[in-house]
């Protein structure tokens, strides 16, 4: 096995880097660490390393890969072996092949996602107390990945049993796992797996420092005439207690900005069960989410061909209207 | 003429006082000044007088009256004369007839609304700095009335020309006034008149001290299982810049809680014009309001019979989907 | 008499315009409307007119003048006559003599302050909803002047009886007025007069939209290594309930940023009395203010010579340690 | 070795339980799980177990013990052995001996502190989303202990090398460790060790969900006439970036309420070094702390006799005025 520390960064595909930069940096406040050819390497104000968000120019929107930080170099190697033994495609990356990043391995995991594991990244100035530079929503760091998978029970088991994640909360559909929030670091989640056509990335979740950062994001976007980017929220999730906002970037890629979280350090902390019939689960205040939020998600790349992978239909299908 | 100082209080009709008290006081945080027979007299934390909200037990939901504070006793008399001269029904109230209130006059105004004018009210302890008593959304005071009227242009003219209100913002529908925000005190409005079946009270607006009070109201209601009371918001109005939340009480009466406002003291401050075609006018962030918000409003009482008045259809009808 | 609408702008003297601009604009977020020769004309995000703060280059720090908006042109003329009749120095300003401002009159008032009265100012774009441009503390507008005067009882009477201000709160020192908060617009004050060597301007008060704006001002200043500008606060005033912060600009001029206020529209609202012995009066949380806050204030100019006026010692002197 | 999960609870000694309950529960908002004889067992709104704060009636103020949650029952046993082997006093507690807690071990650690290790605690209802019950500052959970020790370098080494803590930030006094912030869970600290007469507990740190909770604590205390409980703050720490407030309970015991933190999950995250000469280290905004904050701290009990232990003078003494 290998020791996953946390969800660390995500790579989104955008068709126009300038337009994406205006959205993520000028409006939302992400910081550019490096602009390298066809990609931008961004970080939040809390990050002390090179990047937690990569925007790469591509022919269509989507997700290039998601990445977990592992404990040390041995864990990178162990991950490579583990996936190879299970017949997964594995690609080794040399130090710097992804700018700022040490040696890494990228795999097509058993769920079909392009997942990277790395143990070191170049330092970057921490801007947490450079308050005079803070802008927009003041995003602090990447917090989690939210994935659509055809069988959430399988994905939940994979993350718990194979990768050592713990479940903080889950949605129960008549005894079956409909969705599960799983973590390695000490908060609600590093990854959530949800029943839906997959492999697809539903969103990257970025933490902001206080609820007003979420409100400010709405105001800033609308002030600039970009209110159409607001897909859902602001609102409170029952699950995770996050005060959330979902945005679609100019290419339609989805990110979440959220504040509010809780500590999950105790190893015997019991997972919180939500019935799929409880409407407060999804929006604590009772608001319905738009259908786009349920139906649309980002296609992910093949690590071999770079082609976007056609998703498989979900196993559980009889979704009530209000279901995640 | 007579000198109107500000929107001062509203009387809502509720079918169950205990249930209403739980909603307004236990959850939202209004303070009971007096519980007198079939009515509750409530105030906010900034109020220094007896009440800014009256809940009166009745057979059906609705609005008993709205009340403006006038400058002095002479203005009460002048108001009585002014309305009588124009053929409006006028009723004189002795001091204490409405608990806590001095002599007053209640009229059925030219728009059909039951409107009270008074110049003095019994003092009550100001709780603004009794922070240890603050609860729920921490409502500070009544701020404004929002009225549905069949002809907004007529109502706008009545308030400006007859009562000396100034317009801060308005919605223009092809050269016609669709809605108008009007004030006597130095902020955005004491009253708004909107095109719709009327006379009906659309909502009473209460000010909270900071945006998080609005978020807290949502959380408190949902925590208590009362999330169904949330009809619209939280969101930002383009018009008035208010960070708003619309709630329906257990009888369906509607109130707004909001934060954010601006100063309108300068007498030559030009009214801000919004085109009816600008979607940010209503929700700055682009969200649609639910149809109930457009269609439903509170019937108002006849000051003679106490019967609820049947509204008249609006003059302007070709409303786009998104219109106020 | 003449009709004063509100405190409208102040002119501060700075020795280095570039350094002042960095402080007021780059860090605190004031907006430049016009940079004209030896002066900067700034406004807040709520302002719809040319300026509410003027920074003028001068040999030493101080206050050039403070200005009240009056209702109309006749009030400008009436003010000129009123002060001339009382033997005050009066200077007429043509339209545009102060950039952006209509005809005005500047007087040395009976308390010795250089005070301007004007009735019209050129419009400027309101940036209240241009949230994408908001920076720093997001100052909204000038709210009030705080003046040191040798006899607060005299100054209180002058503002109430001659200029028609109403008192919202005052400090009582054994039956004598130690300080008084006075308003024309509908909030706590347009001007406060405090016992101390005068005429001196203690501070200009600017409103921010929410308490976190005050916290953000501290963080931004400290992030930029300018924490020495923070003289007092953040804290809560007992008087006025303001959540306050006092800053010294690079020349030592003092401004206040604050959030929180209340409505004072009712003409019979009784002034709130604070005993000089109540420590919560000044800092509700019990903190002592630094001695600089009590002792230092800005000298004001002679409208004739431009020289800074030597203040007179206060009449009441036996100040307890904690007194305003 | 044994696996410490996190700082879990603290026991403070109070001379009057009723007065302490009013302070912690009625004003600050802590929740009573159990009132058992001479002690109160309290928790925050995020806690899912029986207690994170114990108030025990005693003849004098002080600290009964601090407690770390360890991973499992084996770790409790391993801790007992480890301390016994090093000649420390060790006492075994049966399940329920401390109400709500499983078997535990209490030791007098090498630094002289009474420290408890336990692996299980009775569940309690999580009130995080029972927003209608939230009161006061809305404390979420215990976060850390702050300890005065005569030799911070020794204490730093003990926690890092023997207990496996990682250092997030530290104060360097000419090459010597003056103070160190150390963590097991993934945020800034579970414990800080500071140069000073020890063993003494400087404070228990409790997390609140948003900065306004800190402001609200001040307002609530002052509203109730208890502003004397505010010792220091609100302010921003340079170290840890916490927005902090220090309070003294009715017996003089000190707690911190704070918001703001950051993730420390990466095992190679370099400790942030602060020079003892940097004034922003302690208060980012430049404010001086009162001398009481430097000089006073809580004596701790002997686990054998219950007597309060006389502290030893610190090794490093030439403290600049502004030093932690």
mmCIF file of C-alpha atoms in Angstrom, chain B residues 80-231:
data_model
loop_
_atom_site.group_PDB
_atom_site.id
_atom_site.type_symbol
_atom_site.label_atom_id
_atom_site.label_comp_id
_atom_site.label_asym_id
_atom_site.label_seq_id
_atom_site.Cartn_x
_atom_site.Cartn_y
_atom_site.Cartn_z
ATOM 1 C CA UNK B 80 -57.192 63.039 8.843
ATOM 2 C CA UNK B 81 -58.411 66.168 7.070
ATOM 3 C CA UNK B 82 -56.471 65.495 3.906
ATOM 4 C CA UNK B 83 -57.906 62.026 3.419
ATOM 5 C CA UNK B 84 -61.434 63.050 4.430
ATOM 6 C CA UNK B 85 -61.353 65.851 1.849
ATOM 7 C CA UNK B 86 -60.507 63.278 -0.788
ATOM 8 C CA UNK B 87 -63.426 61.053 0.166
ATOM 9 C CA UNK B 88 -61.362 58.392 1.905
ATOM 10 C CA UNK B 89 -62.736 56.518 4.916
ATOM 11 C CA UNK B 90 -61.093 57.889 8.071
ATOM 12 C CA UNK B 91 -61.147 56.454 11.581
ATOM 13 C CA UNK B 92 -59.743 58.206 14.678
ATOM 14 C CA UNK B 93 -57.953 56.126 17.320
ATOM 15 C CA UNK B 94 -57.662 57.338 20.891
ATOM 16 C CA UNK B 95 -54.405 57.101 22.778
ATOM 17 C CA UNK B 96 -53.878 53.484 23.804
ATOM 18 C CA UNK B 97 -56.584 52.121 21.531
ATOM 19 C CA UNK B 98 -53.651 50.503 19.793
ATOM 20 C CA UNK B 99 -51.554 49.519 22.816
ATOM 21 C CA UNK B 100 -48.532 51.750 23.336
ATOM 22 C CA UNK B 101 -49.595 54.247 20.691
ATOM 23 C CA UNK B 102 -50.822 57.839 21.102
ATOM 24 C CA UNK B 103 -53.764 59.327 19.209
ATOM 25 C CA UNK B 104 -53.770 58.182 15.631
ATOM 26 C CA UNK B 105 -55.811 58.164 12.509
ATOM 27 C CA UNK B 106 -56.421 55.205 10.265
ATOM 28 C CA UNK B 107 -57.519 55.712 6.662
ATOM 29 C CA UNK B 108 -58.294 53.661 3.612
ATOM 30 C CA UNK B 109 -55.929 55.470 1.304
ATOM 31 C CA UNK B 110 -56.605 56.245 -2.382
ATOM 32 C CA UNK B 111 -54.772 53.044 -3.303
ATOM 33 C CA UNK B 112 -57.091 51.021 -1.035
ATOM 34 C CA UNK B 113 -54.601 50.279 1.766
ATOM 35 C CA UNK B 114 -55.430 50.536 5.499
ATOM 36 C CA UNK B 115 -52.853 53.103 6.598
ATOM 37 C CA UNK B 116 -52.314 54.517 10.052
ATOM 38 C CA UNK B 117 -50.643 57.816 10.973
ATOM 39 C CA UNK B 118 -49.441 58.519 14.491
ATOM 40 C CA UNK B 119 -46.986 60.871 16.175
ATOM 41 C CA UNK B 120 -46.150 59.285 19.511
ATOM 42 C CA UNK B 121 -45.519 55.861 20.937
ATOM 43 C CA UNK B 122 -44.571 54.669 24.422
ATOM 44 C CA UNK B 123 -40.836 54.190 24.891
ATOM 45 C CA UNK B 124 -39.332 50.726 25.235
ATOM 46 C CA UNK B 125 -35.882 49.703 26.320
ATOM 47 C CA UNK B 126 -33.405 49.828 23.452
ATOM 48 C CA UNK B 127 -31.738 46.413 23.294
ATOM 49 C CA UNK B 128 -29.179 47.287 20.635
ATOM 50 C CA UNK B 129 -26.305 46.821 23.080
ATOM 51 C CA UNK B 130 -27.917 44.085 25.147
ATOM 52 C CA UNK B 131 -26.006 41.675 22.915
ATOM 53 C CA UNK B 132 -26.437 38.888 25.433
ATOM 54 C CA UNK B 133 -30.147 38.891 24.539
ATOM 55 C CA UNK B 134 -29.740 38.896 20.764
ATOM 56 C CA UNK B 135 -31.196 35.850 19.034
ATOM 57 C CA UNK B 136 -31.784 34.453 15.572
ATOM 58 C CA UNK B 137 -31.430 36.926 12.724
ATOM 59 C CA UNK B 138 -31.230 39.845 15.197
ATOM 60 C CA UNK B 139 -33.850 41.984 13.410
ATOM 61 C CA UNK B 140 -33.170 45.645 14.144
ATOM 62 C CA UNK B 141 -36.284 47.510 12.990
ATOM 63 C CA UNK B 142 -38.989 47.733 10.371
ATOM 64 C CA UNK B 143 -37.640 49.430 7.290
ATOM 65 C CA UNK B 144 -40.264 49.457 4.545
ATOM 66 C CA UNK B 145 -43.541 48.283 3.051
ATOM 67 C CA UNK B 146 -43.764 46.672 -0.356
ATOM 68 C CA UNK B 147 -47.156 47.080 -2.021
ATOM 69 C CA UNK B 148 -48.833 45.553 -5.025
ATOM 70 C CA UNK B 149 -50.935 48.144 -6.823
ATOM 71 C CA UNK B 150 -52.886 47.898 -10.083
ATOM 72 C CA UNK B 151 -51.230 51.032 -11.456
ATOM 73 C CA UNK B 152 -47.722 51.681 -10.216
ATOM 74 C CA UNK B 153 -47.487 55.021 -12.028
ATOM 75 C CA UNK B 154 -50.508 56.297 -10.127
ATOM 76 C CA UNK B 155 -49.172 55.024 -6.816
ATOM 77 C CA UNK B 156 -45.722 56.492 -7.495
ATOM 78 C CA UNK B 157 -47.282 59.883 -8.214
ATOM 79 C CA UNK B 158 -49.490 59.704 -5.107
ATOM 80 C CA UNK B 159 -46.532 59.043 -2.838
ATOM 81 C CA UNK B 160 -44.290 61.637 -4.474
ATOM 82 C CA UNK B 161 -46.713 64.456 -5.107
ATOM 83 C CA UNK B 162 -49.188 64.074 -2.265
ATOM 84 C CA UNK B 163 -47.060 62.663 0.524
ATOM 85 C CA UNK B 164 -43.678 64.180 -0.376
ATOM 86 C CA UNK B 165 -41.746 60.953 -0.866
ATOM 87 C CA UNK B 166 -38.663 60.903 -3.093
ATOM 88 C CA UNK B 167 -37.920 58.148 -5.581
ATOM 89 C CA UNK B 168 -34.556 56.413 -5.156
ATOM 90 C CA UNK B 169 -34.868 53.754 -7.877
ATOM 91 C CA UNK B 170 -37.501 52.635 -10.347
ATOM 92 C CA UNK B 171 -38.216 50.069 -13.013
ATOM 93 C CA UNK B 172 -39.038 51.388 -16.430
ATOM 94 C CA UNK B 173 -41.218 49.319 -18.772
ATOM 95 C CA UNK B 174 -41.033 51.085 -22.099
ATOM 96 C CA UNK B 175 -41.489 54.523 -20.626
ATOM 97 C CA UNK B 176 -44.006 53.486 -17.993
ATOM 98 C CA UNK B 177 -43.258 53.121 -14.287
ATOM 99 C CA UNK B 178 -43.472 49.426 -13.491
ATOM 100 C CA UNK B 179 -42.274 49.746 -9.896
ATOM 101 C CA UNK B 180 -40.877 52.526 -7.716
ATOM 102 C CA UNK B 181 -38.866 52.720 -4.472
ATOM 103 C CA UNK B 182 -39.816 55.758 -2.433
ATOM 104 C CA UNK B 183 -38.482 57.242 0.776
ATOM 105 C CA UNK B 184 -38.960 59.883 3.434
ATOM 106 C CA UNK B 185 -36.165 58.799 5.765
ATOM 107 C CA UNK B 186 -32.623 58.903 4.379
ATOM 108 C CA UNK B 187 -32.300 55.436 2.910
ATOM 109 C CA UNK B 188 -33.516 53.562 -0.145
ATOM 110 C CA UNK B 189 -37.149 53.266 0.759
ATOM 111 C CA UNK B 190 -40.024 53.466 3.185
ATOM 112 C CA UNK B 191 -42.373 52.056 0.602
ATOM 113 C CA UNK B 192 -42.122 50.359 -2.764
ATOM 114 C CA UNK B 193 -45.050 50.162 -5.152
ATOM 115 C CA UNK B 194 -45.055 47.368 -7.692
ATOM 116 C CA UNK B 195 -47.379 46.566 -10.563
ATOM 117 C CA UNK B 196 -49.715 43.722 -9.547
ATOM 118 C CA UNK B 197 -53.193 42.894 -8.310
ATOM 119 C CA UNK B 198 -53.877 45.335 -5.502
ATOM 120 C CA UNK B 199 -54.299 46.601 -2.906
ATOM 121 C CA UNK B 200 -52.109 43.834 -1.500
ATOM 122 C CA UNK B 201 -49.135 43.945 0.846
ATOM 123 C CA UNK B 202 -46.285 42.058 -0.774
ATOM 124 C CA UNK B 203 -44.019 42.126 2.275
ATOM 125 C CA UNK B 204 -42.832 43.952 5.348
ATOM 126 C CA UNK B 205 -39.080 44.598 5.181
ATOM 127 C CA UNK B 206 -36.994 44.331 8.354
ATOM 128 C CA UNK B 207 -33.373 45.369 8.570
ATOM 129 C CA UNK B 208 -30.696 43.155 10.077
ATOM 130 C CA UNK B 209 -27.290 44.515 11.051
ATOM 131 C CA UNK B 210 -24.992 42.434 8.898
ATOM 132 C CA UNK B 211 -25.213 39.991 5.980
ATOM 133 C CA UNK B 212 -24.442 37.018 8.231
ATOM 134 C CA UNK B 213 -27.722 37.696 10.056
ATOM 135 C CA UNK B 214 -29.505 36.718 6.865
ATOM 136 C CA UNK B 215 -27.485 33.511 6.571
ATOM 137 C CA UNK B 216 -28.099 32.765 10.238
ATOM 138 C CA UNK B 217 -31.860 33.118 9.710
ATOM 139 C CA UNK B 218 -31.711 30.363 7.071
ATOM 140 C CA UNK B 219 -29.606 28.125 9.289
ATOM 141 C CA UNK B 220 -31.787 28.640 12.346
ATOM 142 C CA UNK B 221 -34.991 27.924 10.443
ATOM 143 C CA UNK B 222 -33.537 24.787 8.827
ATOM 144 C CA UNK B 223 -32.001 23.655 12.124
ATOM 145 C CA UNK B 224 -35.486 23.746 13.610
ATOM 146 C CA UNK B 225 -36.959 21.890 10.615
ATOM 147 C CA UNK B 226 -38.678 25.030 9.353
ATOM 148 C CA UNK B 227 -36.770 25.412 6.076
ATOM 149 C CA UNK B 228 -40.072 25.503 4.180
ATOM 150 C CA UNK B 229 -40.453 29.075 5.440
ATOM 151 C CA UNK B 230 -37.644 30.162 3.090
ATOM 152 C CA UNK B 231 -39.317 31.347 -0.110
#
